[in-house]
mmCIF file of C-alpha atoms and ligand atoms in Angstrom:
data_model
loop_
_atom_site.group_PDB
_atom_site.id
_atom_site.type_symbol
_atom_site.label_atom_id
_atom_site.label_comp_id
_atom_site.label_asym_id
_atom_site.label_seq_id
_atom_site.Cartn_x
_atom_site.Cartn_y
_atom_site.Cartn_z
ATOM 1 C CA MET A 677 119.973 107.884 101.278
ATOM 2 C CA ILE A 678 115.972 107.936 100.493
ATOM 3 C CA GLU A 679 113.930 105.707 102.769
ATOM 4 C CA LYS A 680 112.054 104.135 100.794
ATOM 5 C CA LEU A 681 108.279 104.385 102.630
ATOM 6 C CA THR A 682 105.622 100.905 103.712
ATOM 7 C CA VAL A 683 102.553 100.886 104.264
ATOM 8 C CA ARG A 684 102.702 101.487 108.140
ATOM 9 C CA ASP A 685 104.410 104.871 106.948
ATOM 10 C CA ILE A 686 100.724 105.078 104.181
ATOM 11 C CA LEU A 687 98.462 104.778 108.020
ATOM 12 C CA ARG A 688 100.694 107.019 109.524
ATOM 13 C CA LEU A 689 99.499 109.879 107.892
ATOM 14 C CA LYS A 690 96.620 109.093 107.789
ATOM 15 C CA LYS A 691 96.562 109.340 111.945
ATOM 16 C CA GLU A 692 98.841 111.863 111.017
ATOM 17 C CA GLY A 693 95.740 113.223 109.563
ATOM 18 C CA ARG A 694 98.429 114.611 105.928
ATOM 19 C CA ARG A 695 97.266 113.801 102.926
ATOM 20 C CA ILE A 696 98.213 111.098 101.088
ATOM 21 C CA VAL A 697 99.885 112.020 97.483
ATOM 22 C CA MET A 698 99.379 109.207 94.746
ATOM 23 C CA ILE A 699 99.242 109.231 91.310
ATOM 24 C CA THR A 700 99.736 106.670 88.841
ATOM 25 C CA ALA A 701 103.364 105.992 86.608
ATOM 26 C CA TYR A 702 103.575 103.335 83.645
ATOM 27 C CA ASP A 703 107.844 103.344 82.946
ATOM 28 C CA TYR A 704 111.114 103.529 84.901
ATOM 29 C CA ALA A 705 111.134 107.206 82.832
ATOM 30 C CA PHE A 706 108.182 109.129 84.205
ATOM 31 C CA ALA A 707 108.100 106.861 88.221
ATOM 32 C CA ARG A 708 111.415 108.919 88.588
ATOM 33 C CA LEU A 709 110.247 112.260 88.058
ATOM 34 C CA VAL A 710 106.745 111.245 90.025
ATOM 35 C CA ASP A 711 109.372 110.085 92.990
ATOM 36 C CA GLN A 712 111.476 112.684 92.949
ATOM 37 C CA ALA A 713 108.089 115.068 92.933
ATOM 38 C CA GLY A 714 107.982 113.986 96.423
ATOM 39 C CA VAL A 715 104.778 111.606 95.866
ATOM 40 C CA ASP A 716 103.450 109.102 98.822
ATOM 41 C CA ILE A 717 101.495 106.642 96.287
ATOM 42 C CA VAL A 718 102.743 105.679 93.335
ATOM 43 C CA LEU A 719 99.998 103.301 91.713
ATOM 44 C CA VAL A 720 100.909 101.487 88.607
ATOM 45 C CA GLY A 721 97.342 101.147 86.953
ATOM 46 C CA ASP A 722 95.098 99.382 84.765
ATOM 47 C CA SER A 723 94.341 102.591 83.078
ATOM 48 C CA ALA A 724 97.805 101.647 81.110
ATOM 49 C CA SER A 725 95.450 100.101 78.521
ATOM 50 C CA MET A 726 94.279 102.936 77.486
ATOM 51 C CA VAL A 727 96.511 105.784 77.943
ATOM 52 C CA VAL A 728 99.809 103.196 76.803
ATOM 53 C CA MET A 729 98.720 100.410 74.962
ATOM 54 C CA GLY A 730 95.435 102.585 73.163
ATOM 55 C CA TYR A 731 92.754 99.854 73.802
ATOM 56 C CA SER A 732 88.977 100.914 75.044
ATOM 57 C CA ASP A 733 89.456 100.742 78.608
ATOM 58 C CA THR A 734 91.050 98.850 81.166
ATOM 59 C CA ARG A 735 90.152 94.835 80.669
ATOM 60 C CA PHE A 736 92.866 94.461 77.905
ATOM 61 C CA VAL A 737 96.555 95.037 79.427
ATOM 62 C CA THR A 738 97.423 91.261 80.960
ATOM 63 C CA LEU A 739 99.210 90.545 83.392
ATOM 64 C CA GLU A 740 102.573 89.915 81.738
ATOM 65 C CA GLU A 741 102.489 93.437 80.248
ATOM 66 C CA MET A 742 101.342 94.779 83.850
ATOM 67 C CA ILE A 743 103.652 92.554 85.052
ATOM 68 C CA THR A 744 106.447 94.863 82.897
ATOM 69 C CA PHE A 745 105.059 98.039 84.308
ATOM 70 C CA CYS A 746 105.109 97.325 87.204
ATOM 71 C CA LYS A 747 109.125 96.515 86.547
ATOM 72 C CA SER A 748 110.368 99.507 85.149
ATOM 73 C CA VAL A 749 108.223 101.377 87.403
ATOM 74 C CA SER A 750 109.863 99.832 90.928
ATOM 75 C CA ARG A 751 113.121 100.037 88.999
ATOM 76 C CA GLY A 752 112.986 104.496 89.316
ATOM 77 C CA VAL A 753 110.907 104.446 92.733
ATOM 78 C CA LYS A 754 113.127 105.157 94.938
ATOM 79 C CA ARG A 755 111.130 106.774 98.295
ATOM 80 C CA ALA A 756 107.126 106.205 97.421
ATOM 81 C CA LEU A 757 105.166 103.130 97.823
ATOM 82 C CA VAL A 758 105.168 100.991 94.422
ATOM 83 C CA VAL A 759 101.066 98.751 94.360
ATOM 84 C CA GLY A 760 100.645 97.261 90.785
ATOM 85 C CA ASP A 761 97.452 97.291 89.693
ATOM 86 C CA MET A 762 96.304 93.067 89.454
ATOM 87 C CA PRO A 763 94.125 93.438 85.609
ATOM 88 C CA PHE A 764 91.020 91.955 84.648
ATOM 89 C CA MET A 765 90.626 87.940 84.860
ATOM 90 C CA SER A 766 94.245 88.258 87.153
ATOM 91 C CA PHE A 767 92.232 87.632 90.246
ATOM 92 C CA GLN A 768 88.346 86.691 89.517
ATOM 93 C CA VAL A 769 88.741 83.112 88.701
ATOM 94 C CA SER A 770 89.723 81.363 92.766
ATOM 95 C CA LYS A 771 91.911 82.915 95.544
ATOM 96 C CA GLU A 772 94.551 80.614 94.349
ATOM 97 C CA GLU A 773 94.813 81.410 91.291
ATOM 98 C CA ALA A 774 94.600 85.838 93.160
ATOM 99 C CA VAL A 775 97.044 85.167 95.333
ATOM 100 C CA ARG A 776 99.369 83.052 92.513
ATOM 101 C CA ASN A 777 99.599 86.267 90.700
ATOM 102 C CA ALA A 778 99.149 88.846 92.996
ATOM 103 C CA GLY A 779 102.665 86.999 93.866
ATOM 104 C CA ARG A 780 103.995 87.577 90.590
ATOM 105 C CA MET A 781 103.206 91.370 90.681
ATOM 106 C CA VAL A 782 105.770 91.181 93.965
ATOM 107 C CA LYS A 783 108.231 89.150 92.786
ATOM 108 C CA GLU A 784 108.625 89.605 89.068
ATOM 109 C CA GLY A 785 106.745 92.999 89.117
ATOM 110 C CA MET A 786 108.981 94.449 92.158
ATOM 111 C CA VAL A 787 105.947 96.231 93.732
ATOM 112 C CA ASP A 788 105.121 96.762 97.274
ATOM 113 C CA ALA A 789 101.771 96.179 96.797
ATOM 114 C CA VAL A 790 98.778 95.711 94.657
ATOM 115 C CA LYS A 791 95.310 96.966 94.310
ATOM 116 C CA LEU A 792 92.448 95.046 92.788
ATOM 117 C CA GLU A 793 88.237 96.413 92.536
ATOM 118 C CA GLY A 794 84.987 95.721 93.897
ATOM 119 C CA GLY A 795 83.762 95.265 97.494
ATOM 120 C CA LYS A 796 82.882 92.617 99.446
ATOM 121 C CA GLU A 797 82.032 89.610 97.283
ATOM 122 C CA TYR A 798 86.320 89.960 97.070
ATOM 123 C CA ALA A 799 87.145 90.575 100.608
ATOM 124 C CA GLY A 800 87.597 86.823 100.740
ATOM 125 C CA VAL A 801 89.636 87.161 98.220
ATOM 126 C CA VAL A 802 92.110 90.248 99.260
ATOM 127 C CA ARG A 803 92.178 88.174 102.676
ATOM 128 C CA ALA A 804 93.631 85.425 100.916
ATOM 129 C CA ILE A 805 96.069 87.776 99.246
ATOM 130 C CA VAL A 806 96.883 89.443 102.930
ATOM 131 C CA ASN A 807 97.257 86.803 103.979
ATOM 132 C CA ALA A 808 99.963 85.886 101.620
ATOM 133 C CA GLY A 809 102.329 88.128 103.236
ATOM 134 C CA ILE A 810 100.891 90.513 100.182
ATOM 135 C CA PRO A 811 99.624 94.560 101.531
ATOM 136 C CA VAL A 812 96.719 95.062 99.006
ATOM 137 C CA MET A 813 93.813 98.442 98.032
ATOM 138 C CA GLY A 814 91.394 98.309 97.139
ATOM 139 C CA HIS A 815 89.044 99.869 94.656
ATOM 140 C CA ILE A 816 85.533 101.042 94.757
ATOM 141 C CA GLY A 817 83.090 103.043 93.792
ATOM 142 C CA LEU A 818 83.338 103.182 89.952
ATOM 143 C CA THR A 819 85.489 100.321 89.332
ATOM 144 C CA PRO A 820 86.911 100.712 85.486
ATOM 145 C CA GLN A 821 86.830 96.944 84.913
ATOM 146 C CA SER A 822 83.096 96.680 85.217
ATOM 147 C CA ALA A 823 82.110 99.917 84.016
ATOM 148 C CA ALA A 824 82.954 98.794 80.441
ATOM 149 C CA THR A 825 81.013 95.934 80.720
ATOM 150 C CA SER A 826 77.889 96.391 82.616
ATOM 151 C CA THR A 827 77.772 99.312 85.611
ATOM 152 C CA GLY A 828 78.205 101.883 83.112
ATOM 153 C CA PHE A 829 81.154 104.843 83.610
ATOM 154 C CA ARG A 830 78.232 107.388 86.224
ATOM 155 C CA LEU A 831 78.643 108.780 89.682
ATOM 156 C CA SER A 832 78.425 105.724 92.399
ATOM 157 C CA ALA A 833 76.714 106.251 95.795
ATOM 158 C CA LYS A 834 74.057 108.773 94.105
ATOM 159 C CA ASP A 835 70.997 107.709 96.207
ATOM 160 C CA ALA A 836 70.898 106.524 100.034
ATOM 161 C CA GLU A 837 70.556 102.681 98.873
ATOM 162 C CA ALA A 838 73.981 102.762 97.130
ATOM 163 C CA ALA A 839 76.035 104.387 99.814
ATOM 164 C CA VAL A 840 74.910 102.351 102.161
ATOM 165 C CA LYS A 841 76.376 99.739 99.657
ATOM 166 C CA ILE A 842 79.446 101.410 99.462
ATOM 167 C CA VAL A 843 80.438 101.892 102.785
ATOM 168 C CA GLU A 844 79.729 98.302 103.581
ATOM 169 C CA ASP A 845 82.118 97.630 100.986
ATOM 170 C CA ALA A 846 84.562 99.865 102.408
ATOM 171 C CA LYS A 847 83.668 98.400 106.032
ATOM 172 C CA ALA A 848 84.705 94.860 104.513
ATOM 173 C CA LEU A 849 87.340 94.821 102.729
ATOM 174 C CA GLU A 850 89.106 97.284 106.211
ATOM 175 C CA GLU A 851 87.751 94.201 107.747
ATOM 176 C CA ALA A 852 89.121 91.278 105.517
ATOM 177 C CA GLY A 853 92.775 93.255 105.963
ATOM 178 C CA ALA A 854 93.166 96.082 102.957
ATOM 179 C CA PHE A 855 95.231 98.957 103.562
ATOM 180 C CA ALA A 856 93.934 101.245 102.379
ATOM 181 C CA ILE A 857 91.121 101.906 99.610
ATOM 182 C CA VAL A 858 90.627 103.898 96.089
ATOM 183 C CA ALA A 859 87.370 105.554 96.445
ATOM 184 C CA GLU A 860 87.048 106.183 92.285
ATOM 185 C CA PHE A 861 83.920 108.886 91.135
ATOM 186 C CA MET A 862 81.340 108.628 94.152
ATOM 187 C CA THR A 863 79.269 111.071 95.729
ATOM 188 C CA SER A 864 81.794 113.966 97.795
ATOM 189 C CA GLU A 865 79.812 113.194 101.260
ATOM 190 C CA VAL A 866 79.382 109.311 101.096
ATOM 191 C CA ALA A 867 83.209 109.245 100.414
ATOM 192 C CA ALA A 868 84.201 111.791 103.230
ATOM 193 C CA HIS A 869 81.755 109.876 105.676
ATOM 194 C CA ILE A 870 83.751 106.281 104.528
ATOM 195 C CA SER A 871 87.139 108.516 105.243
ATOM 196 C CA GLN A 872 85.968 109.035 108.810
ATOM 197 C CA GLU A 873 84.516 106.136 109.757
ATOM 198 C CA LEU A 874 87.283 103.896 107.648
ATOM 199 C CA GLU A 875 91.235 103.630 109.899
ATOM 200 C CA ILE A 876 92.569 102.561 106.929
ATOM 201 C CA PRO A 877 94.010 105.712 104.582
ATOM 202 C CA VAL A 878 90.781 106.155 101.378
ATOM 203 C CA ILE A 879 92.611 107.855 98.843
ATOM 204 C CA GLY A 880 89.568 109.440 96.498
ATOM 205 C CA ILE A 881 89.981 110.363 92.329
ATOM 206 C CA GLY A 882 87.192 112.245 91.566
ATOM 207 C CA SER A 883 85.028 112.072 94.722
ATOM 208 C CA GLY A 884 85.852 115.253 96.487
ATOM 209 C CA PRO A 885 88.023 116.569 98.691
ATOM 210 C CA GLY A 886 86.820 114.812 102.050
ATOM 211 C CA CYS A 887 89.076 111.901 101.226
ATOM 212 C CA ASP A 888 92.971 110.661 103.072
ATOM 213 C CA GLY A 889 94.161 111.368 99.711
ATOM 214 C CA GLN A 890 93.881 111.484 96.032
ATOM 215 C CA VAL A 891 94.931 109.761 93.216
ATOM 216 C CA LEU A 892 95.350 111.032 89.229
ATOM 217 C CA VAL A 893 96.391 109.819 86.136
ATOM 218 C CA LEU A 894 100.042 110.929 85.356
ATOM 219 C CA TYR A 895 98.548 111.200 81.800
ATOM 220 C CA ASP A 896 95.553 113.043 82.550
ATOM 221 C CA LEU A 897 97.143 116.106 85.085
ATOM 222 C CA ILE A 898 100.297 116.338 81.859
ATOM 223 C CA GLY A 899 98.110 116.343 79.177
ATOM 224 C CA LEU A 900 98.851 113.412 77.659
ATOM 225 C CA SER A 901 95.591 111.066 77.692
ATOM 226 C CA GLU A 902 93.713 110.605 74.463
ATOM 227 C CA PHE A 903 90.257 110.919 76.768
ATOM 228 C CA SER A 904 89.834 112.431 80.328
ATOM 229 C CA PRO A 905 86.983 111.933 82.842
ATOM 230 C CA PRO A 906 85.923 115.059 83.956
ATOM 231 C CA PHE A 907 87.558 114.761 87.546
ATOM 232 C CA SER A 908 90.421 115.459 86.515
ATOM 233 C CA LYS A 909 92.657 118.275 86.283
ATOM 234 C CA LYS A 910 95.311 119.172 83.628
ATOM 235 C CA TYR A 911 98.509 120.827 85.487
ATOM 236 C CA VAL A 912 100.000 121.185 82.045
ATOM 237 C CA ASP A 913 99.784 120.433 78.614
ATOM 238 C CA LEU A 914 102.749 118.423 77.010
ATOM 239 C CA ALA A 915 101.203 117.028 74.374
ATOM 240 C CA SER A 916 100.954 120.008 73.167
ATOM 241 C CA MET A 917 105.333 120.974 74.073
ATOM 242 C CA VAL A 918 105.647 117.544 72.455
ATOM 243 C CA ARG A 919 103.825 118.386 69.145
ATOM 244 C CA ASP A 920 106.269 121.467 69.762
ATOM 245 C CA ALA A 921 108.905 120.123 70.009
ATOM 246 C CA VAL A 922 108.981 117.873 67.165
ATOM 247 C CA THR A 923 107.991 119.465 64.574
ATOM 248 C CA ALA A 924 110.554 121.868 64.928
ATOM 249 C CA TYR A 925 112.883 118.791 65.012
ATOM 250 C CA ARG A 926 110.704 118.089 61.668
ATOM 251 C CA ASN A 927 111.977 120.901 60.389
ATOM 252 C CA GLU A 928 115.293 120.867 60.884
ATOM 253 C CA VAL A 929 116.480 118.007 59.776
ATOM 254 C CA LEU A 930 114.528 119.823 56.365
ATOM 255 C CA GLU A 931 115.856 122.528 56.483
ATOM 256 C CA GLY A 932 119.486 121.391 56.968
ATOM 257 C CA LYS A 933 119.868 123.098 60.639
ATOM 258 C CA PHE A 934 119.873 120.075 62.010
ATOM 259 C CA PRO A 935 122.447 118.689 62.975
ATOM 260 C CA GLY A 936 124.781 122.151 63.239
ATOM 261 C CA GLU A 937 128.486 122.409 63.994
ATOM 262 C CA ASP A 938 126.858 121.941 68.432
ATOM 263 C CA HIS A 939 126.056 118.251 67.128
ATOM 264 C CA THR A 940 128.592 117.135 64.979
ATOM 265 C CA LYS A 941 132.557 115.445 66.211
ATOM 266 C CA HIS A 942 135.231 115.954 63.550
ATOM 267 C CA MET A 943 138.459 114.277 62.417
ATOM 268 C CA LYS A 944 142.091 115.060 63.349
ATOM 269 C CA LYS A 945 143.008 117.014 59.955
ATOM 270 C CA GLU A 946 146.203 115.131 59.726
ATOM 271 C CA GLU A 947 143.555 112.277 60.280
ATOM 272 C CA TYR A 948 141.171 113.317 57.736
ATOM 273 C CA VAL A 949 144.094 113.905 54.724
ATOM 274 C CA GLU A 950 145.839 110.014 56.484
ATOM 275 C CA PHE A 951 141.857 108.626 55.367
ATOM 276 C CA LEU A 952 141.326 110.087 51.598
ATOM 277 C CA ALA A 953 144.568 108.424 51.019
ATOM 278 C CA ARG A 954 143.845 105.477 52.141
ATOM 279 C CA VAL A 955 140.869 105.737 50.760
ATOM 280 C CA ARG A 956 141.687 106.465 46.707
ATOM 281 C CA GLY A 957 144.909 104.430 47.522
ATOM 282 C CA ALA A 958 142.024 102.022 47.576
ATOM 283 C CA LYS A 959 140.820 102.507 44.367
HETATM 284 O O1 LIG B 783 94.212 102.134 86.855
HETATM 285 C C1 LIG B 783 94.559 103.137 87.499
HETATM 286 O O2 LIG B 783 94.891 103.971 86.903
HETATM 287 C C2 LIG B 783 93.694 102.942 88.453
HETATM 288 C C3 LIG B 783 92.730 104.695 89.415
HETATM 289 C C4 LIG B 783 92.595 105.270 88.489
HETATM 290 C C5 LIG B 783 93.218 105.058 90.555
HETATM 291 O O3 LIG B 783 92.596 102.502 89.167
#
């Protein structure tokens, strides 16, 4: 029997100094595979908006769609903690709406925790969701939901003033009850600093090696993303492998090679003879 990780286990990993491994997934098939590979946290990221749905950025995936992705992933994961990303405008309107929508992610999407983007301005929302009994992961630095419209996709915490603000954001989220924080595309000095300062784990993406853990978008890692950020690493080129496999299938169908004898089932000879007699007799 595989034991499911809890938020407490994730906090323990930081105390033990063991790096935390997080990756995104959006469906049952890949969720099973990443879980079997032994990651600690599976994030159903709103990056689904781009990598699964083909939108230009993360703002367009809806709460309903995220809940569907979460359901599929939750069914595929036996061990890792499953975190569902709260999509754009699902937590910004009011604390009440944020709590209601986080509740839907848990009750309908069956996730263990939710993640939301934003610093100290969202500390009240984080506290309200945590008070409702739902663990929350924060997300600071480059926050793609606002980057698309206001801040742009750029490295954060480049100067001292911006760095101090990031530290304040991280501390405010910890005080509000967040159990972990994603630190996206910030200078490595600042990411390492907040990792040391906070008791909760800081999971970096594009923020250097000094974080308590790392997260990557699965489709960047396996080569299925159309566009990947410069800080991600492609471990396998699955796109080429899939294209080659489908091309081989297409060619075999066109040439009449597939299906061959190995993939074909026959009637017993006497049944076939009987069958022909019947259809001919029916004419
Ligand atoms: O949506 C996502 O995939 C994310 C990761 C980049 C952390 O938020």
